[in-house]
Amino acid sequence: MGFDGLLGNERLKENLTESLAKGHISHCYLISGPLGSGKRTLARLLAAAILCQGKDKPCMACAPCRKVQDGNHPDYIIVDDPERKTVPVELIRQARADMFIQPNESDHKIYQFPRAQDMGVPGQNALLKVLEEPPAYGVFLLLTDNPDKLLPTVRSRCTELKMLALSPEILRKQLHEDFPKASSEDIDAAILRSGGFLGQARTLLAGGAEIPPQTAQFAEAFARRDALLLTQVLVPMEKWKREALTEILQQWLEILEGALMSRSGGGTVSALSRELARHRTAAELYSGVTALKKALDYTLGNISPGAVCGWLSWELR
């Protein structure tokens, strides 16, 4: 099985396979790459490989591999609090202390930090103390989308694994499997916008499928320059709560920005954006983008939803 579960990144996978075959395991791996680049996939496979009891590590068939994939291996610990903007230093100190307790059922004990860039200086300094003199069985997996936010003293103690962008051919094949109903145009646009990273392409395609009726009606009204239809869409929204109005206006803004990009020769996964680009000029789309940005500012301020919707019905007519 090996690292086949990770797309692309062939050289990285070959190096890891060779190192593991020789029994060479780093005390700390720094896995870096943009959002959606496969950092968590690689971390899970690497943890499974380190704890694996099979031959082709990770074999994904032995008990440790299955436990890692299911998220219930006692020697594979995730250190994070998703509800907090930064990783609490208390969690890092607890992980540091726990590291010196022998593994439960394996030869190694692995601690994964999904947001290493959010540890902060105090947290990184707390981690540094154990990185300098880790127990023989200890392994740390630091995941980050910005390695420059880590202290040089932390980075110097890591083996860095950098995630690379995937080729359009690999992305296209996988996206057709993941989204069999998506058009080739949508998939090509997602590939272009994703920068070559599968997670970002998946997010773009998944998000494009969720279109509330108000958004579809807004796009139709704006494309047809139908002021009456636009007003009919906005009037019921005058009674909406501020949070709901903010969410729908943000979606409208993204559609107009996508249309402007399409009009300029770029790609967009939104069929509504492509339709708008065919019916409105770049100047008109830019004017709509500007109006929606102002409306969002008003909504986030003290202006009532009713006043915002009334203003928009005039600005976007």
PDB file of C-alpha atoms in Angstrom:
ATOM      1  CA  MET A   1       0.000   0.000   0.000  1.00  0.00           C
ATOM      2  CA  GLY A   2       2.642   2.518   1.061  1.00  0.00           C
ATOM      3  CA  PHE A   3       1.820   6.183   0.506  1.00  0.00           C
ATOM      4  CA  ASP A   4      -0.490   5.581  -2.473  1.00  0.00           C
ATOM      5  CA  GLY A   5      -3.288   7.342  -0.593  1.00  0.00           C
ATOM      6  CA  LEU A   6      -1.535  10.656  -1.243  1.00  0.00           C
ATOM      7  CA  LEU A   7      -1.797  11.978  -4.801  1.00  0.00           C
ATOM      8  CA  GLY A   8       1.301  13.302  -6.547  1.00  0.00           C
ATOM      9  CA  ASN A   9       4.370  14.300  -4.501  1.00  0.00           C
ATOM     10  CA  GLU A  10       6.223  11.272  -5.845  1.00  0.00           C
ATOM     11  CA  ARG A  11       9.729  12.285  -4.748  1.00  0.00           C
ATOM     12  CA  LEU A  12       8.540  13.010  -1.206  1.00  0.00           C
ATOM     13  CA  LYS A  13       6.791   9.628  -0.998  1.00  0.00           C
ATOM     14  CA  GLU A  14       9.843   7.809  -2.341  1.00  0.00           C
ATOM     15  CA  ASN A  15      12.114   9.469   0.222  1.00  0.00           C
ATOM     16  CA  LEU A  16       9.783   8.626   3.090  1.00  0.00           C
ATOM     17  CA  THR A  17       9.405   5.022   1.950  1.00  0.00           C
ATOM     18  CA  GLU A  18      13.173   4.609   1.710  1.00  0.00           C
ATOM     19  CA  SER A  19      13.793   6.217   5.118  1.00  0.00           C
ATOM     20  CA  LEU A  20      11.170   4.098   6.859  1.00  0.00           C
ATOM     21  CA  ALA A  21      12.520   0.926   5.248  1.00  0.00           C
ATOM     22  CA  LYS A  22      15.900   1.728   6.806  1.00  0.00           C
ATOM     23  CA  GLY A  23      14.293   2.458  10.176  1.00  0.00           C
ATOM     24  CA  HIS A  24      15.100   6.161   9.984  1.00  0.00           C
ATOM     25  CA  ILE A  25      12.359   8.124  11.776  1.00  0.00           C
ATOM     26  CA  SER A  26      12.725  11.812  12.586  1.00  0.00           C
ATOM     27  CA  HIS A  27      11.678  13.113  15.989  1.00  0.00           C
ATOM     28  CA  CYS A  28       9.869  16.002  14.296  1.00  0.00           C
ATOM     29  CA  TYR A  29       8.384  16.408  10.828  1.00  0.00           C
ATOM     30  CA  LEU A  30       7.275  19.814   9.561  1.00  0.00           C
ATOM     31  CA  ILE A  31       4.605  19.277   6.887  1.00  0.00           C
ATOM     32  CA  SER A  32       4.029  22.529   5.023  1.00  0.00           C
ATOM     33  CA  GLY A  33       1.715  23.571   2.211  1.00  0.00           C
ATOM     34  CA  PRO A  34      -1.333  25.729   1.417  1.00  0.00           C
ATOM     35  CA  LEU A  35      -4.851  24.927   2.555  1.00  0.00           C
ATOM     36  CA  GLY A  36      -6.083  21.817   0.764  1.00  0.00           C
ATOM     37  CA  SER A  37      -2.611  20.619  -0.242  1.00  0.00           C
ATOM     38  CA  GLY A  38      -2.883  17.240   1.512  1.00  0.00           C
ATOM     39  CA  LYS A  39      -1.017  17.959   4.746  1.00  0.00           C
ATOM     40  CA  ARG A  40      -3.469  16.054   6.935  1.00  0.00           C
ATOM     41  CA  THR A  41      -3.554  13.124   4.508  1.00  0.00           C
ATOM     42  CA  LEU A  42       0.233  12.866   4.572  1.00  0.00           C
ATOM     43  CA  ALA A  43       0.336  13.229   8.369  1.00  0.00           C
ATOM     44  CA  ARG A  44      -2.189  10.407   8.824  1.00  0.00           C
ATOM     45  CA  LEU A  45      -0.314   8.140   6.400  1.00  0.00           C
ATOM     46  CA  LEU A  46       3.026   8.947   8.023  1.00  0.00           C
ATOM     47  CA  ALA A  47       1.642   8.233  11.496  1.00  0.00           C
ATOM     48  CA  ALA A  48       0.249   4.930  10.242  1.00  0.00           C
ATOM     49  CA  ALA A  49       3.595   4.071   8.641  1.00  0.00           C
ATOM     50  CA  ILE A  50       5.512   4.776  11.860  1.00  0.00           C
ATOM     51  CA  LEU A  51       3.139   2.629  13.919  1.00  0.00           C
ATOM     52  CA  CYS A  52       2.580  -0.007  11.202  1.00  0.00           C
ATOM     53  CA  GLN A  53       3.301  -3.681  11.913  1.00  0.00           C
ATOM     54  CA  GLY A  54       3.129  -4.761   8.262  1.00  0.00           C
ATOM     55  CA  LYS A  55       5.823  -4.909   5.579  1.00  0.00           C
ATOM     56  CA  ASP A  56       4.880  -2.204   3.045  1.00  0.00           C
ATOM     57  CA  LYS A  57       4.503   0.670   5.501  1.00  0.00           C
ATOM     58  CA  PRO A  58       1.826   1.852   5.869  1.00  0.00           C
ATOM     59  CA  CYS A  59       0.128  -1.425   4.980  1.00  0.00           C
ATOM     60  CA  MET A  60      -3.318  -0.046   5.949  1.00  0.00           C
ATOM     61  CA  ALA A  61      -4.327  -3.592   6.919  1.00  0.00           C
ATOM     62  CA  CYS A  62      -2.756  -4.173  10.329  1.00  0.00           C
ATOM     63  CA  ALA A  63      -4.486  -3.134  13.558  1.00  0.00           C
ATOM     64  CA  PRO A  64      -2.332  -0.011  14.173  1.00  0.00           C
ATOM     65  CA  CYS A  65      -2.923   1.280  10.619  1.00  0.00           C
ATOM     66  CA  ARG A  66      -6.668   0.793  10.943  1.00  0.00           C
ATOM     67  CA  LYS A  67      -6.721   2.521  14.322  1.00  0.00           C
ATOM     68  CA  VAL A  68      -4.853   5.530  12.938  1.00  0.00           C
ATOM     69  CA  GLN A  69      -7.301   5.805  10.035  1.00  0.00           C
ATOM     70  CA  ASP A  70     -10.250   5.527  12.434  1.00  0.00           C
ATOM     71  CA  GLY A  71      -8.729   8.140  14.767  1.00  0.00           C
ATOM     72  CA  ASN A  72      -8.636   5.936  17.846  1.00  0.00           C
ATOM     73  CA  HIS A  73      -5.007   4.851  18.188  1.00  0.00           C
ATOM     74  CA  PRO A  74      -3.909   5.655  21.781  1.00  0.00           C
ATOM     75  CA  ASP A  75      -0.379   6.548  20.652  1.00  0.00           C
ATOM     76  CA  TYR A  76      -1.515   8.999  17.936  1.00  0.00           C
ATOM     77  CA  ILE A  77      -2.621  12.207  19.638  1.00  0.00           C
ATOM     78  CA  ILE A  78      -4.016  15.361  17.995  1.00  0.00           C
ATOM     79  CA  VAL A  79      -3.097  18.547  19.869  1.00  0.00           C
ATOM     80  CA  ASP A  80      -5.549  21.331  19.025  1.00  0.00           C
ATOM     81  CA  ASP A  81      -8.610  23.254  20.145  1.00  0.00           C
ATOM     82  CA  PRO A  82     -10.528  24.234  16.967  1.00  0.00           C
ATOM     83  CA  GLU A  83     -12.719  26.625  18.960  1.00  0.00           C
ATOM     84  CA  ARG A  84      -9.716  28.800  19.823  1.00  0.00           C
ATOM     85  CA  LYS A  85      -7.991  31.163  17.405  1.00  0.00           C
ATOM     86  CA  THR A  86      -4.589  30.133  18.741  1.00  0.00           C
ATOM     87  CA  VAL A  87      -3.481  26.767  20.093  1.00  0.00           C
ATOM     88  CA  PRO A  88      -3.585  27.187  23.905  1.00  0.00           C
ATOM     89  CA  VAL A  89      -0.153  26.961  25.493  1.00  0.00           C
ATOM     90  CA  GLU A  90      -1.690  24.777  28.209  1.00  0.00           C
ATOM     91  CA  LEU A  91      -2.435  22.075  25.612  1.00  0.00           C
ATOM     92  CA  ILE A  92       1.162  22.166  24.418  1.00  0.00           C
ATOM     93  CA  ARG A  93       2.484  21.865  27.955  1.00  0.00           C
ATOM     94  CA  GLN A  94       0.155  18.935  28.599  1.00  0.00           C
ATOM     95  CA  ALA A  95       1.396  17.222  25.421  1.00  0.00           C
ATOM     96  CA  ARG A  96       4.990  17.897  26.450  1.00  0.00           C
ATOM     97  CA  ALA A  97       4.437  16.279  29.847  1.00  0.00           C
ATOM     98  CA  ASP A  98       2.462  13.381  28.381  1.00  0.00           C
ATOM     99  CA  MET A  99       5.253  12.655  25.904  1.00  0.00           C
ATOM    100  CA  PHE A 100       7.387  11.280  28.743  1.00  0.00           C
ATOM    101  CA  ILE A 101       4.785   8.633  29.565  1.00  0.00           C
ATOM    102  CA  GLN A 102       5.659   5.430  27.724  1.00  0.00           C
ATOM    103  CA  PRO A 103       3.582   4.496  24.619  1.00  0.00           C
ATOM    104  CA  ASN A 104       0.461   2.449  25.285  1.00  0.00           C
ATOM    105  CA  GLU A 105       0.842  -0.261  22.668  1.00  0.00           C
ATOM    106  CA  SER A 106       3.470   0.773  20.115  1.00  0.00           C
ATOM    107  CA  ASP A 107       7.166   1.538  19.843  1.00  0.00           C
ATOM    108  CA  HIS A 108       6.450   5.208  19.180  1.00  0.00           C
ATOM    109  CA  LYS A 109       4.171   7.933  20.442  1.00  0.00           C
ATOM    110  CA  ILE A 110       3.061  10.574  17.918  1.00  0.00           C
ATOM    111  CA  TYR A 111       1.729  14.074  18.594  1.00  0.00           C
ATOM    112  CA  GLN A 112       0.179  15.972  15.687  1.00  0.00           C
ATOM    113  CA  PHE A 113      -0.282  19.752  15.673  1.00  0.00           C
ATOM    114  CA  PRO A 114      -2.717  20.578  12.807  1.00  0.00           C
ATOM    115  CA  ARG A 115      -2.193  24.355  13.190  1.00  0.00           C
ATOM    116  CA  ALA A 116       1.466  24.745  14.068  1.00  0.00           C
ATOM    117  CA  GLN A 117       1.490  28.328  12.771  1.00  0.00           C
ATOM    118  CA  ASP A 118      -1.129  29.208  15.409  1.00  0.00           C
ATOM    119  CA  MET A 119       0.855  28.044  18.421  1.00  0.00           C
ATOM    120  CA  GLY A 120       2.254  31.505  19.152  1.00  0.00           C
ATOM    121  CA  VAL A 121       5.693  32.238  20.558  1.00  0.00           C
ATOM    122  CA  PRO A 122       4.929  31.023  24.132  1.00  0.00           C
ATOM    123  CA  GLY A 123       3.523  27.760  22.789  1.00  0.00           C
ATOM    124  CA  GLN A 124       6.442  27.214  20.434  1.00  0.00           C
ATOM    125  CA  ASN A 125       8.922  27.865  23.234  1.00  0.00           C
ATOM    126  CA  ALA A 126       7.060  25.338  25.388  1.00  0.00           C
ATOM    127  CA  LEU A 127       7.296  22.786  22.577  1.00  0.00           C
ATOM    128  CA  LEU A 128      10.951  23.600  21.946  1.00  0.00           C
ATOM    129  CA  LYS A 129      11.889  22.262  25.361  1.00  0.00           C
ATOM    130  CA  VAL A 130      10.864  18.741  24.414  1.00  0.00           C
ATOM    131  CA  LEU A 131      12.095  19.039  20.810  1.00  0.00           C
ATOM    132  CA  GLU A 132      15.592  19.685  22.151  1.00  0.00           C
ATOM    133  CA  GLU A 133      15.648  16.447  24.176  1.00  0.00           C
ATOM    134  CA  PRO A 134      12.766  14.182  23.126  1.00  0.00           C
ATOM    135  CA  PRO A 135      12.420  10.614  24.380  1.00  0.00           C
ATOM    136  CA  ALA A 136      13.602   7.998  21.900  1.00  0.00           C
ATOM    137  CA  TYR A 137      10.036   6.932  21.077  1.00  0.00           C
ATOM    138  CA  GLY A 138       8.645  10.466  20.598  1.00  0.00           C
ATOM    139  CA  VAL A 139       7.554  11.854  17.219  1.00  0.00           C
ATOM    140  CA  PHE A 140       5.983  15.260  16.461  1.00  0.00           C
ATOM    141  CA  LEU A 141       4.058  16.139  13.297  1.00  0.00           C
ATOM    142  CA  LEU A 142       3.783  19.908  12.812  1.00  0.00           C
ATOM    143  CA  LEU A 143       1.380  20.949  10.048  1.00  0.00           C
ATOM    144  CA  THR A 144       1.471  24.509   8.769  1.00  0.00           C
ATOM    145  CA  ASP A 145       0.395  26.620   5.814  1.00  0.00           C
ATOM    146  CA  ASN A 146       3.052  29.192   6.713  1.00  0.00           C
ATOM    147  CA  PRO A 147       6.414  27.814   7.931  1.00  0.00           C
ATOM    148  CA  ASP A 148       7.740  31.370   8.348  1.00  0.00           C
ATOM    149  CA  LYS A 149       5.492  31.777  11.411  1.00  0.00           C
ATOM    150  CA  LEU A 150       7.520  29.143  13.238  1.00  0.00           C
ATOM    151  CA  LEU A 151      10.581  30.079  15.255  1.00  0.00           C
ATOM    152  CA  PRO A 152      13.900  29.309  13.500  1.00  0.00           C
ATOM    153  CA  THR A 153      14.881  27.241  16.543  1.00  0.00           C
ATOM    154  CA  VAL A 154      11.787  25.072  16.040  1.00  0.00           C
ATOM    155  CA  ARG A 155      12.248  24.696  12.274  1.00  0.00           C
ATOM    156  CA  SER A 156      15.909  23.766  12.678  1.00  0.00           C
ATOM    157  CA  ARG A 157      14.877  20.672  14.642  1.00  0.00           C
ATOM    158  CA  CYS A 158      12.403  19.470  12.020  1.00  0.00           C
ATOM    159  CA  THR A 159      12.583  17.386   8.884  1.00  0.00           C
ATOM    160  CA  GLU A 160      10.559  19.525   6.473  1.00  0.00           C
ATOM    161  CA  LEU A 161       8.132  17.856   4.069  1.00  0.00           C
ATOM    162  CA  LYS A 162       6.806  20.371   1.555  1.00  0.00           C
ATOM    163  CA  MET A 163       3.569  19.591  -0.272  1.00  0.00           C
ATOM    164  CA  LEU A 164       3.671  20.309  -4.005  1.00  0.00           C
ATOM    165  CA  ALA A 165       0.899  21.262  -6.413  1.00  0.00           C
ATOM    166  CA  LEU A 166      -0.612  18.449  -8.478  1.00  0.00           C
ATOM    167  CA  SER A 167      -0.603  18.313 -12.256  1.00  0.00           C
ATOM    168  CA  PRO A 168      -3.842  19.228 -14.080  1.00  0.00           C
ATOM    169  CA  GLU A 169      -4.079  15.622 -15.318  1.00  0.00           C
ATOM    170  CA  ILE A 170      -4.031  14.163 -11.794  1.00  0.00           C
ATOM    171  CA  LEU A 171      -6.505  16.768 -10.548  1.00  0.00           C
ATOM    172  CA  ARG A 172      -8.881  16.319 -13.473  1.00  0.00           C
ATOM    173  CA  LYS A 173      -9.017  12.528 -13.051  1.00  0.00           C
ATOM    174  CA  GLN A 174      -9.684  12.764  -9.311  1.00  0.00           C
ATOM    175  CA  LEU A 175     -12.244  15.561  -9.592  1.00  0.00           C
ATOM    176  CA  HIS A 176     -14.220  13.678 -12.252  1.00  0.00           C
ATOM    177  CA  GLU A 177     -14.374  10.762  -9.790  1.00  0.00           C
ATOM    178  CA  ASP A 178     -15.352  12.993  -6.863  1.00  0.00           C
ATOM    179  CA  PHE A 179     -17.899  15.094  -8.809  1.00  0.00           C
ATOM    180  CA  PRO A 180     -19.290  12.907 -11.623  1.00  0.00           C
ATOM    181  CA  LYS A 181     -22.090  15.411 -12.315  1.00  0.00           C
ATOM    182  CA  ALA A 182     -19.776  18.426 -12.650  1.00  0.00           C
ATOM    183  CA  SER A 183     -19.206  19.773 -16.141  1.00  0.00           C
ATOM    184  CA  SER A 184     -15.753  19.774 -17.706  1.00  0.00           C
ATOM    185  CA  GLU A 185     -15.915  23.568 -17.710  1.00  0.00           C
ATOM    186  CA  ASP A 186     -16.499  23.655 -13.955  1.00  0.00           C
ATOM    187  CA  ILE A 187     -13.696  21.186 -13.299  1.00  0.00           C
ATOM    188  CA  ASP A 188     -11.262  23.097 -15.499  1.00  0.00           C
ATOM    189  CA  ALA A 189     -12.145  26.313 -13.675  1.00  0.00           C
ATOM    190  CA  ALA A 190     -11.671  24.637 -10.289  1.00  0.00           C
ATOM    191  CA  ILE A 191      -8.257  23.365 -11.363  1.00  0.00           C
ATOM    192  CA  LEU A 192      -7.245  26.835 -12.504  1.00  0.00           C
ATOM    193  CA  ARG A 193      -8.479  28.552  -9.332  1.00  0.00           C
ATOM    194  CA  SER A 194      -7.071  25.918  -6.947  1.00  0.00           C
ATOM    195  CA  GLY A 195      -3.432  26.531  -7.777  1.00  0.00           C
ATOM    196  CA  GLY A 196      -2.992  22.777  -8.204  1.00  0.00           C
ATOM    197  CA  PHE A 197      -4.220  21.709  -4.760  1.00  0.00           C
ATOM    198  CA  LEU A 198      -6.964  19.101  -4.598  1.00  0.00           C
ATOM    199  CA  GLY A 199      -8.588  20.273  -1.359  1.00  0.00           C
ATOM    200  CA  GLN A 200      -9.120  23.771  -2.717  1.00  0.00           C
ATOM    201  CA  ALA A 201     -10.540  22.428  -5.985  1.00  0.00           C
ATOM    202  CA  ARG A 202     -12.956  20.204  -4.075  1.00  0.00           C
ATOM    203  CA  THR A 203     -14.121  23.141  -1.960  1.00  0.00           C
ATOM    204  CA  LEU A 204     -14.759  25.253  -5.053  1.00  0.00           C
ATOM    205  CA  LEU A 205     -16.823  22.540  -6.732  1.00  0.00           C
ATOM    206  CA  ALA A 206     -18.744  21.632  -3.581  1.00  0.00           C
ATOM    207  CA  GLY A 207     -19.587  25.258  -2.839  1.00  0.00           C
ATOM    208  CA  GLY A 208     -20.815  25.901  -6.361  1.00  0.00           C
ATOM    209  CA  ALA A 209     -23.627  23.366  -5.929  1.00  0.00           C
ATOM    210  CA  GLU A 210     -25.339  25.198  -3.078  1.00  0.00           C
ATOM    211  CA  ILE A 211     -27.419  28.003  -4.606  1.00  0.00           C
ATOM    212  CA  PRO A 212     -30.362  29.391  -2.608  1.00  0.00           C
ATOM    213  CA  PRO A 213     -33.367  30.640  -4.621  1.00  0.00           C
ATOM    214  CA  GLN A 214     -32.685  34.290  -3.733  1.00  0.00           C
ATOM    215  CA  THR A 215     -29.234  34.025  -5.292  1.00  0.00           C
ATOM    216  CA  ALA A 216     -30.533  32.438  -8.494  1.00  0.00           C
ATOM    217  CA  GLN A 217     -33.208  35.153  -8.747  1.00  0.00           C
ATOM    218  CA  PHE A 218     -30.685  37.907  -8.066  1.00  0.00           C
ATOM    219  CA  ALA A 219     -28.405  36.604 -10.826  1.00  0.00           C
ATOM    220  CA  GLU A 220     -31.320  36.436 -13.256  1.00  0.00           C
ATOM    221  CA  ALA A 221     -32.467  39.963 -12.410  1.00  0.00           C
ATOM    222  CA  PHE A 222     -28.966  41.420 -12.657  1.00  0.00           C
ATOM    223  CA  ALA A 223     -28.253  39.646 -15.952  1.00  0.00           C
ATOM    224  CA  ARG A 224     -31.545  40.849 -17.482  1.00  0.00           C
ATOM    225  CA  ARG A 225     -31.267  44.342 -15.968  1.00  0.00           C
ATOM    226  CA  ASP A 226     -34.732  43.672 -14.518  1.00  0.00           C
ATOM    227  CA  ALA A 227     -35.188  46.283 -11.778  1.00  0.00           C
ATOM    228  CA  LEU A 228     -38.659  44.986 -10.876  1.00  0.00           C
ATOM    229  CA  LEU A 229     -37.472  41.408 -10.341  1.00  0.00           C
ATOM    230  CA  LEU A 230     -34.522  42.679  -8.308  1.00  0.00           C
ATOM    231  CA  THR A 231     -36.878  44.643  -6.074  1.00  0.00           C
ATOM    232  CA  GLN A 232     -39.113  41.594  -5.666  1.00  0.00           C
ATOM    233  CA  VAL A 233     -36.071  39.638  -4.479  1.00  0.00           C
ATOM    234  CA  LEU A 234     -34.879  42.309  -2.056  1.00  0.00           C
ATOM    235  CA  VAL A 235     -38.166  43.406  -0.452  1.00  0.00           C
ATOM    236  CA  PRO A 236     -38.764  40.152   1.524  1.00  0.00           C
ATOM    237  CA  MET A 237     -35.129  40.258   2.649  1.00  0.00           C
ATOM    238  CA  GLU A 238     -35.745  43.576   4.434  1.00  0.00           C
ATOM    239  CA  LYS A 239     -37.119  41.570   7.381  1.00  0.00           C
ATOM    240  CA  TRP A 240     -34.180  39.170   7.542  1.00  0.00           C
ATOM    241  CA  LYS A 241     -31.793  39.061  10.475  1.00  0.00           C
ATOM    242  CA  ARG A 242     -28.469  40.768   9.973  1.00  0.00           C
ATOM    243  CA  GLU A 243     -26.492  37.470   9.978  1.00  0.00           C
ATOM    244  CA  ALA A 244     -28.643  35.898   7.255  1.00  0.00           C
ATOM    245  CA  LEU A 245     -28.482  39.025   5.093  1.00  0.00           C
ATOM    246  CA  THR A 246     -24.699  39.173   5.450  1.00  0.00           C
ATOM    247  CA  GLU A 247     -24.377  35.564   4.311  1.00  0.00           C
ATOM    248  CA  ILE A 248     -26.503  35.998   1.190  1.00  0.00           C
ATOM    249  CA  LEU A 249     -24.860  39.295   0.206  1.00  0.00           C
ATOM    250  CA  GLN A 250     -21.444  37.655   0.540  1.00  0.00           C
ATOM    251  CA  GLN A 251     -22.591  34.953  -1.854  1.00  0.00           C
ATOM    252  CA  TRP A 252     -23.841  37.552  -4.339  1.00  0.00           C
ATOM    253  CA  LEU A 253     -20.503  39.325  -4.092  1.00  0.00           C
ATOM    254  CA  GLU A 254     -18.593  36.120  -4.831  1.00  0.00           C
ATOM    255  CA  ILE A 255     -20.782  35.476  -7.876  1.00  0.00           C
ATOM    256  CA  LEU A 256     -20.197  38.963  -9.279  1.00  0.00           C
ATOM    257  CA  GLU A 257     -16.460  38.712  -8.562  1.00  0.00           C
ATOM    258  CA  GLY A 258     -16.447  35.379 -10.397  1.00  0.00           C
ATOM    259  CA  ALA A 259     -18.285  36.971 -13.314  1.00  0.00           C
ATOM    260  CA  LEU A 260     -15.744  39.799 -13.410  1.00  0.00           C
ATOM    261  CA  MET A 261     -12.930  37.243 -13.436  1.00  0.00           C
ATOM    262  CA  SER A 262     -14.633  35.304 -16.209  1.00  0.00           C
ATOM    263  CA  ARG A 263     -15.133  38.488 -18.181  1.00  0.00           C
ATOM    264  CA  SER A 264     -11.404  39.135 -17.843  1.00  0.00           C
ATOM    265  CA  GLY A 265     -10.524  35.712 -19.233  1.00  0.00           C
ATOM    266  CA  GLY A 266     -10.182  33.803 -15.956  1.00  0.00           C
ATOM    267  CA  GLY A 267     -12.031  30.678 -14.870  1.00  0.00           C
ATOM    268  CA  THR A 268     -14.966  30.309 -12.504  1.00  0.00           C
ATOM    269  CA  VAL A 269     -16.809  27.221 -11.266  1.00  0.00           C
ATOM    270  CA  SER A 270     -20.085  29.124 -10.989  1.00  0.00           C
ATOM    271  CA  ALA A 271     -22.502  28.775 -13.901  1.00  0.00           C
ATOM    272  CA  LEU A 272     -24.280  31.898 -12.615  1.00  0.00           C
ATOM    273  CA  SER A 273     -21.034  33.861 -12.815  1.00  0.00           C
ATOM    274  CA  ARG A 274     -20.399  32.705 -16.369  1.00  0.00           C
ATOM    275  CA  GLU A 275     -23.973  33.662 -17.340  1.00  0.00           C
ATOM    276  CA  LEU A 276     -23.570  37.131 -15.827  1.00  0.00           C
ATOM    277  CA  ALA A 277     -20.283  37.592 -17.666  1.00  0.00           C
ATOM    278  CA  ARG A 278     -22.099  36.973 -20.941  1.00  0.00           C
ATOM    279  CA  HIS A 279     -24.745  39.630 -20.266  1.00  0.00           C
ATOM    280  CA  ARG A 280     -22.982  42.437 -18.390  1.00  0.00           C
ATOM    281  CA  THR A 281     -19.874  44.469 -19.187  1.00  0.00           C
ATOM    282  CA  ALA A 282     -16.781  44.464 -16.986  1.00  0.00           C
ATOM    283  CA  ALA A 283     -17.610  48.013 -15.873  1.00  0.00           C
ATOM    284  CA  GLU A 284     -21.138  47.017 -14.873  1.00  0.00           C
ATOM    285  CA  LEU A 285     -19.883  43.994 -12.962  1.00  0.00           C
ATOM    286  CA  TYR A 286     -17.263  46.085 -11.180  1.00  0.00           C
ATOM    287  CA  SER A 287     -19.955  48.596 -10.222  1.00  0.00           C
ATOM    288  CA  GLY A 288     -22.063  45.743  -8.802  1.00  0.00           C
ATOM    289  CA  VAL A 289     -19.093  44.404  -6.832  1.00  0.00           C
ATOM    290  CA  THR A 290     -18.482  47.859  -5.368  1.00  0.00           C
ATOM    291  CA  ALA A 291     -22.154  48.242  -4.389  1.00  0.00           C
ATOM    292  CA  LEU A 292     -22.259  44.845  -2.676  1.00  0.00           C
ATOM    293  CA  LYS A 293     -19.072  45.560  -0.738  1.00  0.00           C
ATOM    294  CA  LYS A 294     -20.615  48.785   0.542  1.00  0.00           C
ATOM    295  CA  ALA A 295     -23.833  46.943   1.397  1.00  0.00           C
ATOM    296  CA  LEU A 296     -21.844  44.421   3.419  1.00  0.00           C
ATOM    297  CA  ASP A 297     -20.085  47.245   5.259  1.00  0.00           C
ATOM    298  CA  TYR A 298     -23.474  48.816   6.010  1.00  0.00           C
ATOM    299  CA  THR A 299     -24.891  45.485   7.188  1.00  0.00           C
ATOM    300  CA  LEU A 300     -21.978  44.899   9.525  1.00  0.00           C
ATOM    301  CA  GLY A 301     -22.476  48.407  10.894  1.00  0.00           C
ATOM    302  CA  ASN A 302     -25.589  49.889  12.471  1.00  0.00           C
ATOM    303  CA  ILE A 303     -27.694  50.236   9.334  1.00  0.00           C
ATOM    304  CA  SER A 304     -30.866  48.136   9.330  1.00  0.00           C
ATOM    305  CA  PRO A 305     -31.389  45.285   6.815  1.00  0.00           C
ATOM    306  CA  GLY A 306     -34.400  47.149   5.447  1.00  0.00           C
ATOM    307  CA  ALA A 307     -32.356  50.232   4.642  1.00  0.00           C
ATOM    308  CA  VAL A 308     -29.572  48.146   3.101  1.00  0.00           C
ATOM    309  CA  CYS A 309     -31.987  46.254   0.843  1.00  0.00           C
ATOM    310  CA  GLY A 310     -33.693  49.492  -0.230  1.00  0.00           C
ATOM    311  CA  TRP A 311     -30.337  51.044  -1.053  1.00  0.00           C
ATOM    312  CA  LEU A 312     -29.263  47.997  -3.047  1.00  0.00           C
ATOM    313  CA  SER A 313     -32.467  47.917  -5.092  1.00  0.00           C
ATOM    314  CA  TRP A 314     -31.536  51.416  -6.317  1.00  0.00           C
ATOM    315  CA  GLU A 315     -27.778  50.838  -6.762  1.00  0.00           C
ATOM    316  CA  LEU A 316     -28.081  47.548  -8.659  1.00  0.00           C
ATOM    317  CA  ARG A 317     -31.008  48.473 -10.881  1.00  0.00           C
TER     318      ARG A 317
END
